[in-house]
Amino acid sequence: MTNYKTAEFGKIDGLINRDNGKVFLHDILGLTGSEISLNTVPKGFKVPFNHKHNQNEEVYIILKGIGVITVDNVKINVREGSTVKVLPPASRTLENTGDTEMSFICVQAKENSLEQFGLGDAEL
């Protein structure tokens, strides 16, 4: 058994041709501490529902395009380089308001579960 696992999904723009324009890494990589999804949505796309989580906070990292993330009815304009953290009880949805595809990474992890990070969890 190796201490790593790899996966190839191609160019981020190519995700638009996959199921719902999304790849979940939890199952592909066997993640045990988080869920990470890679996403590309077409212009004009809007998630057709609001959702919230019971335990997991989410972080949206916008890689390409522009859009709006709505959290508890507050509209947050996002663009390439924007990041938004959303706590579990908040209702959220996302919309691509630009003229091109919008690509983003979404990271889910249990709220308040991080004990160490960066070099605090490293041996040099």
Backbone as a chain_set.jsonl record, in Angstrom:
{"seq": "MTNYKTAEFGKIDGLINRDNGKVFLHDILGLTGSEISLNTVPKGFKVPFNHKHNQNEEVYIILKGIGVITVDNVKINVREGSTVKVLPPASRTLENTGDTEMSFICVQAKENSLEQFGLGDAEL", "coords": {"N": [[0.836, -1.181, 0.0], [0.511, 2.23, -0.795], [1.383, 5.526, 0.371], [-0.035, 7.543, -0.782], [-2.368, 8.823, -3.222], [-3.39, 9.317, -6.523], [-5.204, 11.21, -9.003], [-6.538, 11.951, -12.195], [-8.23, 14.497, -13.862], [-8.284, 16.08, -16.013], [-8.33, 19.21, -17.865], [-9.633, 22.037, -16.112], [-11.661, 23.414, -17.421], [-12.732, 21.379, -18.922], [-14.424, 20.035, -17.251], [-17.032, 20.79, -17.596], [-18.189, 19.039, -19.315], [-18.682, 16.807, -17.861], [-20.71, 14.89, -15.536], [-23.078, 17.012, -14.346], [-21.142, 18.99, -14.416], [-19.175, 18.605, -12.515], [-16.789, 17.244, -10.222], [-16.352, 15.089, -7.577], [-13.979, 14.654, -5.073], [-13.82, 13.059, -2.836], [-14.597, 10.247, -2.996], [-12.994, 9.442, -5.169], [-10.321, 9.893, -4.328], [-10.37, 8.81, -1.818], [-10.759, 10.411, 0.463], [-10.654, 11.365, 3.921], [-11.024, 13.41, 5.704], [-12.242, 15.569, 4.607], [-14.399, 16.908, 2.021], [-13.972, 17.609, -1.331], [-14.837, 19.405, -4.142], [-14.553, 19.868, -7.645], [-15.553, 22.21, -9.964], [-17.29, 23.311, -12.882], [-19.404, 25.536, -14.399], [-21.902, 26.456, -16.819], [-22.392, 29.647, -18.567], [-24.972, 31.685, -17.29], [-25.937, 29.707, -15.615], [-27.674, 28.618, -12.732], [-27.82, 27.371, -9.494], [-30.516, 25.347, -8.784], [-31.713, 25.346, -6.294], [-31.658, 26.17, -2.768], [-29.339, 25.271, -0.198], [-28.172, 23.825, 2.899], [-25.878, 22.805, 5.478], [-25.476, 20.299, 8.02], [-23.218, 19.849, 9.616], [-20.896, 20.582, 8.232], [-18.705, 23.179, 7.223], [-18.331, 25.235, 4.327], [-16.015, 26.178, 1.803], [-15.748, 28.267, -0.867], [-13.831, 28.652, -3.724], [-13.085, 30.725, -6.203], [-12.075, 30.185, -9.443], [-12.303, 30.984, -12.078], [-14.208, 33.245, -14.024], [-17.311, 35.043, -13.208], [-19.758, 35.634, -10.643], [-22.529, 35.127, -8.376], [-22.787, 34.375, -5.02], [-25.22, 33.454, -2.848], [-25.962, 33.903, 0.47], [-27.925, 33.186, 3.128], [-29.874, 34.936, 2.042], [-28.287, 37.127, 1.42], [-26.547, 38.639, -1.127], [-23.484, 37.929, -2.57], [-21.028, 39.152, -4.521], [-18.798, 37.488, -6.647], [-15.617, 36.698, -8.114], [-12.88, 35.639, -10.231], [-10.402, 34.59, -8.057], [-11.776, 35.204, -5.744], [-12.823, 34.176, -2.461], [-15.094, 32.452, -0.384], [-16.343, 31.695, 2.742], [-18.749, 29.586, 4.172], [-20.84, 28.998, 6.847], [-22.229, 26.059, 8.51], [-25.149, 26.289, 9.243], [-26.151, 28.174, 7.502], [-28.118, 29.129, 4.707], [-27.479, 28.547, 1.311], [-26.708, 29.35, -2.126], [-25.669, 29.361, -5.592], [-24.739, 31.276, -8.459], [-23.896, 31.718, -11.872], [-23.133, 34.647, -13.26], [-21.81, 35.692, -15.357], [-20.421, 36.088, -18.736], [-19.103, 33.89, -19.577], [-17.986, 30.497, -18.922], [-17.954, 29.46, -15.481], [-15.64, 28.574, -13.063], [-14.87, 26.745, -10.133], [-13.635, 25.718, -6.9], [-14.9, 23.763, -4.3], [-14.66, 23.281, -0.905], [-15.416, 21.133, 1.691], [-15.584, 20.713, 5.155], [-15.758, 19.421, 8.485], [-17.077, 21.683, 10.741], [-15.086, 23.449, 13.083], [-13.267, 21.341, 13.441], [-10.602, 21.304, 12.773], [-7.439, 20.819, 13.995], [-4.693, 21.159, 13.745], [-2.55, 22.837, 11.403], [-0.815, 23.714, 8.356], [2.645, 24.204, 8.994], [2.373, 23.464, 11.615], [1.48, 20.918, 11.725], [3.478, 19.402, 10.763], [6.511, 17.506, 10.284], [9.815, 18.313, 10.249]], "CA": [[0.0, 0.0, 0.0], [1.265, 3.471, -0.846], [0.922, 6.607, 1.235], [-0.627, 8.597, -1.595], [-3.256, 8.412, -4.301], [-3.519, 10.373, -7.516], [-6.319, 11.129, -9.949], [-6.485, 12.935, -13.27], [-9.56, 14.866, -14.334], [-8.113, 16.918, -17.186], [-8.405, 20.65, -17.66], [-10.797, 22.469, -15.342], [-12.723, 23.753, -18.375], [-13.326, 20.135, -19.405], [-15.413, 19.525, -16.295], [-18.364, 21.138, -18.075], [-18.697, 17.873, -20.037], [-18.934, 15.714, -16.916], [-22.017, 14.902, -14.871], [-23.337, 18.263, -13.626], [-19.971, 19.866, -14.422], [-18.617, 18.489, -11.164], [-16.06, 16.045, -9.802], [-16.146, 14.987, -6.134], [-12.725, 13.952, -4.824], [-13.942, 12.171, -1.669], [-14.543, 8.84, -3.396], [-11.88, 9.199, -6.088], [-9.058, 9.86, -3.596], [-10.538, 8.195, -0.508], [-10.55, 11.431, 1.499], [-11.256, 11.027, 5.216], [-11.173, 14.586, 6.552], [-12.922, 16.648, 3.894], [-14.9, 16.666, 0.675], [-13.549, 18.668, -2.238], [-15.39, 19.246, -5.48], [-14.083, 20.735, -8.705], [-16.806, 22.543, -10.632], [-17.38, 24.29, -13.958], [-20.811, 25.697, -14.77], [-22.045, 27.323, -17.997], [-22.939, 30.989, -18.356], [-26.405, 31.66, -17.012], [-26.298, 28.624, -14.693], [-28.028, 28.935, -11.345], [-28.213, 26.191, -8.722], [-31.972, 25.509, -8.693], [-32.187, 25.189, -4.918], [-30.784, 26.556, -1.658], [-29.039, 24.147, 0.683], [-27.337, 24.089, 4.061], [-25.279, 21.584, 6.017], [-25.647, 20.091, 9.457], [-21.938, 19.891, 10.32], [-19.757, 21.019, 7.422], [-18.554, 24.493, 6.625], [-17.866, 25.154, 2.954], [-15.225, 27.282, 1.275], [-15.796, 28.368, -2.319], [-12.65, 29.312, -4.276], [-13.426, 30.995, -7.588], [-10.902, 30.084, -10.295], [-12.548, 31.617, -13.376], [-15.559, 33.754, -14.221], [-17.929, 35.878, -12.185], [-21.058, 35.138, -10.226], [-23.091, 35.554, -7.099], [-23.099, 33.36, -4.01], [-26.2, 34.018, -1.935], [-25.91, 33.271, 1.785], [-29.012, 33.741, 3.948], [-30.477, 36.025, 1.26], [-27.315, 38.186, 1.147], [-25.863, 38.366, -2.38], [-22.051, 38.223, -2.522], [-20.427, 39.098, -5.85], [-17.516, 36.784, -6.652], [-14.898, 36.658, -9.381], [-11.619, 34.915, -10.126], [-9.622, 34.986, -6.886], [-12.627, 35.362, -4.56], [-13.099, 33.033, -1.602], [-16.219, 32.679, 0.527], [-16.605, 30.628, 3.717], [-20.153, 29.552, 4.582], [-21.023, 28.123, 8.012], [-23.249, 25.032, 8.276], [-26.593, 26.547, 9.274], [-26.546, 29.186, 6.518], [-28.676, 28.692, 3.436], [-26.628, 29.073, 0.252], [-26.862, 28.964, -3.523], [-24.644, 29.956, -6.435], [-25.19, 31.603, -9.813], [-22.925, 32.272, -12.802], [-23.728, 35.839, -13.871], [-20.904, 36.178, -16.392], [-20.612, 35.726, -20.139], [-18.296, 32.701, -19.846], [-18.095, 29.476, -17.886], [-17.425, 29.799, -14.163], [-15.014, 27.411, -12.445], [-14.569, 26.943, -8.724], [-13.403, 24.58, -6.01], [-15.644, 23.841, -3.049], [-14.085, 22.41, 0.121], [-16.274, 20.925, 2.864], [-14.955, 20.053, 6.297], [-16.548, 19.584, 9.69], [-16.804, 22.936, 11.447], [-14.312, 23.374, 14.334], [-12.555, 20.07, 13.582], [-9.187, 21.463, 12.451], [-6.619, 20.942, 15.193], [-3.378, 21.647, 13.342], [-2.503, 23.16, 9.98], [0.48, 24.202, 7.917], [3.814, 23.579, 9.623], [1.996, 22.951, 12.921], [1.187, 19.491, 11.57], [4.57, 18.863, 9.944], [7.802, 17.145, 10.852], [10.891, 18.704, 9.343]], "C": [[0.883, 1.247, 0.0], [0.634, 4.509, 0.063], [0.373, 7.783, 0.436], [-1.558, 7.991, -2.633], [-3.398, 9.589, -5.25], [-4.76, 10.152, -8.365], [-6.138, 12.218, -10.985], [-7.907, 13.224, -13.714], [-9.487, 15.766, -15.554], [-8.176, 18.389, -16.838], [-9.692, 21.017, -16.95], [-11.957, 22.831, -16.269], [-13.427, 22.51, -18.901], [-14.37, 19.552, -18.468], [-16.841, 19.785, -16.762], [-19.008, 19.948, -18.784], [-18.976, 16.681, -19.132], [-20.309, 15.873, -16.285], [-22.164, 16.153, -14.005], [-22.13, 19.192, -13.555], [-19.147, 19.77, -13.157], [-17.869, 17.178, -10.993], [-15.892, 16.123, -8.291], [-14.894, 14.148, -5.887], [-12.786, 12.983, -3.648], [-13.79, 10.706, -2.064], [-13.333, 8.528, -4.265], [-10.567, 9.034, -5.336], [-9.155, 9.171, -2.24], [-10.285, 9.179, 0.618], [-11.265, 11.05, 2.787], [-11.496, 12.235, 6.109], [-11.908, 15.736, 5.891], [-13.557, 16.1, 2.626], [-14.48, 17.858, -0.155], [-14.201, 18.391, -3.578], [-14.783, 20.286, -6.405], [-15.281, 20.96, -9.614], [-16.591, 23.527, -11.773], [-18.834, 24.334, -14.398], [-20.919, 26.671, -15.95], [-22.572, 28.703, -17.639], [-24.454, 30.862, -18.174], [-26.844, 30.59, -16.033], [-26.64, 29.166, -13.315], [-28.408, 27.632, -10.659], [-29.706, 26.343, -8.432], [-32.561, 25.343, -7.292], [-31.199, 25.833, -3.959], [-30.478, 25.297, -0.871], [-28.224, 24.644, 1.867], [-26.806, 22.762, 4.548], [-25.52, 21.507, 7.51], [-24.342, 20.268, 10.223], [-20.821, 20.585, 9.547], [-19.825, 22.479, 7.017], [-18.059, 24.265, 5.193], [-17.025, 26.383, 2.636], [-15.288, 27.184, -0.244], [-14.59, 29.182, -2.775], [-12.903, 29.486, -5.772], [-12.15, 31.041, -8.422], [-11.06, 30.866, -11.593], [-13.987, 32.099, -13.413], [-16.021, 34.667, -13.103], [-19.295, 35.32, -11.843], [-21.501, 35.744, -8.921], [-23.287, 34.314, -6.24], [-24.048, 34.04, -3.037], [-26.19, 33.21, -0.652], [-26.948, 33.956, 2.661], [-29.594, 35.007, 3.327], [-29.57, 37.233, 1.051], [-26.539, 37.788, -0.104], [-24.411, 38.841, -2.295], [-21.508, 38.068, -3.936], [-19.058, 38.451, -5.752], [-16.931, 36.805, -8.058], [-13.625, 35.842, -9.165], [-10.801, 35.464, -8.963], [-10.443, 35.198, -5.628], [-12.712, 34.052, -3.784], [-14.226, 33.415, -0.65], [-16.35, 31.465, 1.434], [-18.06, 30.74, 4.142], [-20.292, 28.55, 5.722], [-22.213, 27.191, 7.808], [-24.708, 25.51, 8.286], [-27.083, 27.528, 8.214], [-27.08, 28.534, 5.248], [-27.869, 29.338, 2.319], [-27.031, 28.562, -1.115], [-25.85, 29.75, -4.344], [-25.203, 30.186, -7.831], [-24.018, 32.163, -10.62], [-23.595, 33.436, -13.518], [-22.882, 36.381, -15.018], [-21.266, 35.712, -17.787], [-19.808, 34.499, -20.54], [-18.583, 31.662, -18.766], [-17.483, 29.993, -16.589], [-16.879, 28.521, -13.538], [-14.663, 27.729, -11.002], [-14.297, 25.619, -8.036], [-14.262, 24.805, -4.781], [-15.065, 22.807, -2.082], [-15.066, 22.352, 1.283], [-15.467, 20.223, 3.938], [-15.804, 20.332, 7.528], [-16.11, 20.847, 10.429], [-16.094, 22.658, 12.773], [-13.553, 22.061, 14.528], [-11.048, 20.193, 13.343], [-8.389, 21.707, 13.727], [-5.232, 21.501, 14.886], [-3.429, 21.948, 11.856], [-1.119, 23.678, 9.64], [1.626, 23.466, 8.575], [3.522, 23.078, 11.042], [1.713, 21.458, 12.916], [2.308, 18.811, 10.774], [5.751, 18.46, 10.795], [8.853, 17.507, 9.839], [12.155, 17.977, 9.676]], "O": [[1.884, 1.306, 0.714], [-0.52, 4.373, 0.471], [0.326, 8.905, 0.941], [-1.528, 6.786, -2.883], [-3.514, 10.734, -4.812], [-5.295, 9.046, -8.433], [-5.634, 13.296, -10.672], [-8.699, 12.304, -13.919], [-10.522, 16.177, -16.079], [-8.089, 18.772, -15.671], [-10.726, 20.383, -17.159], [-13.115, 22.58, -15.935], [-14.594, 22.578, -19.285], [-15.125, 18.662, -18.86], [-17.762, 19.072, -16.363], [-20.233, 19.855, -18.849], [-19.458, 15.65, -19.6], [-20.983, 16.883, -16.488], [-21.433, 16.317, -13.028], [-22.098, 20.094, -12.718], [-18.492, 20.735, -12.763], [-18.256, 16.144, -11.537], [-15.353, 17.102, -7.775], [-14.764, 13.052, -6.432], [-11.882, 12.163, -3.483], [-12.941, 10.002, -1.518], [-12.715, 7.474, -4.118], [-9.779, 8.144, -5.655], [-8.138, 8.968, -1.577], [-9.665, 8.827, 1.621], [-12.355, 10.48, 2.751], [-12.111, 12.103, 7.168], [-12.172, 16.758, 6.524], [-13.285, 14.972, 2.214], [-14.619, 19.001, 0.282], [-14.129, 17.275, -4.092], [-14.531, 21.425, -6.012], [-15.956, 20.004, -9.997], [-15.805, 24.467, -11.651], [-19.426, 23.306, -14.728], [-20.12, 27.6, -16.064], [-23.126, 28.912, -16.56], [-25.112, 30.045, -18.817], [-28.014, 30.559, -15.65], [-25.971, 30.063, -12.802], [-29.224, 26.87, -11.178], [-30.122, 27.366, -7.888], [-33.775, 25.213, -7.136], [-30.031, 26.021, -4.301], [-31.27, 24.354, -0.873], [-27.661, 25.738, 1.84], [-27.236, 21.707, 4.081], [-25.738, 22.519, 8.176], [-24.344, 20.773, 11.345], [-19.894, 21.122, 10.154], [-20.85, 22.963, 6.537], [-17.45, 23.24, 4.889], [-17.286, 27.48, 3.131], [-14.932, 26.163, -0.832], [-14.353, 30.279, -2.269], [-12.932, 28.508, -6.519], [-11.251, 31.835, -8.147], [-10.077, 31.356, -12.151], [-14.884, 31.436, -12.892], [-15.269, 35.018, -12.193], [-19.915, 34.623, -12.646], [-20.94, 36.723, -8.43], [-23.879, 33.327, -6.679], [-23.721, 35.081, -2.467], [-26.383, 31.995, -0.668], [-26.865, 35.159, 2.91], [-29.78, 36.018, 4.004], [-30.027, 38.263, 0.555], [-25.938, 36.715, -0.142], [-24.143, 40.002, -1.988], [-21.526, 36.969, -4.49], [-18.252, 38.807, -4.892], [-17.65, 36.915, -9.051], [-13.335, 35.409, -8.05], [-10.538, 36.665, -8.895], [-9.877, 35.358, -4.546], [-12.677, 32.967, -4.363], [-14.301, 34.548, -0.174], [-16.455, 30.336, 0.955], [-18.552, 31.83, 4.435], [-19.909, 27.389, 5.583], [-23.11, 27.495, 7.021], [-25.45, 25.144, 7.375], [-28.289, 27.701, 8.04], [-26.558, 27.521, 4.783], [-27.599, 30.538, 2.364], [-27.615, 27.486, -1.25], [-25.242, 30.698, -3.845], [-26.022, 29.412, -8.327], [-23.243, 32.979, -10.12], [-24.525, 33.233, -14.299], [-23.207, 37.423, -15.587], [-22.273, 35.037, -17.998], [-19.822, 34.101, -21.705], [-19.327, 31.92, -17.82], [-16.604, 30.855, -16.603], [-17.571, 27.504, -13.488], [-14.217, 28.831, -10.684], [-14.675, 24.552, -8.519], [-14.341, 25.925, -4.275], [-14.989, 21.619, -2.395], [-15.495, 23.384, 1.8], [-14.754, 19.258, 3.665], [-16.486, 21.354, 7.604], [-14.926, 21.046, 10.702], [-16.465, 21.735, 13.497], [-13.227, 21.702, 15.66], [-10.297, 19.278, 13.678], [-8.629, 22.676, 14.448], [-4.667, 22.239, 15.693], [-4.249, 21.386, 11.13], [-0.343, 24.037, 10.526], [1.59, 22.242, 8.703], [4.331, 22.347, 11.614], [1.705, 20.812, 13.964], [2.092, 17.755, 10.179], [5.969, 18.995, 11.882], [8.798, 17.061, 8.692], [13.175, 18.178, 9.017]]}, "num_chains": 1, "name": "protein.A"}
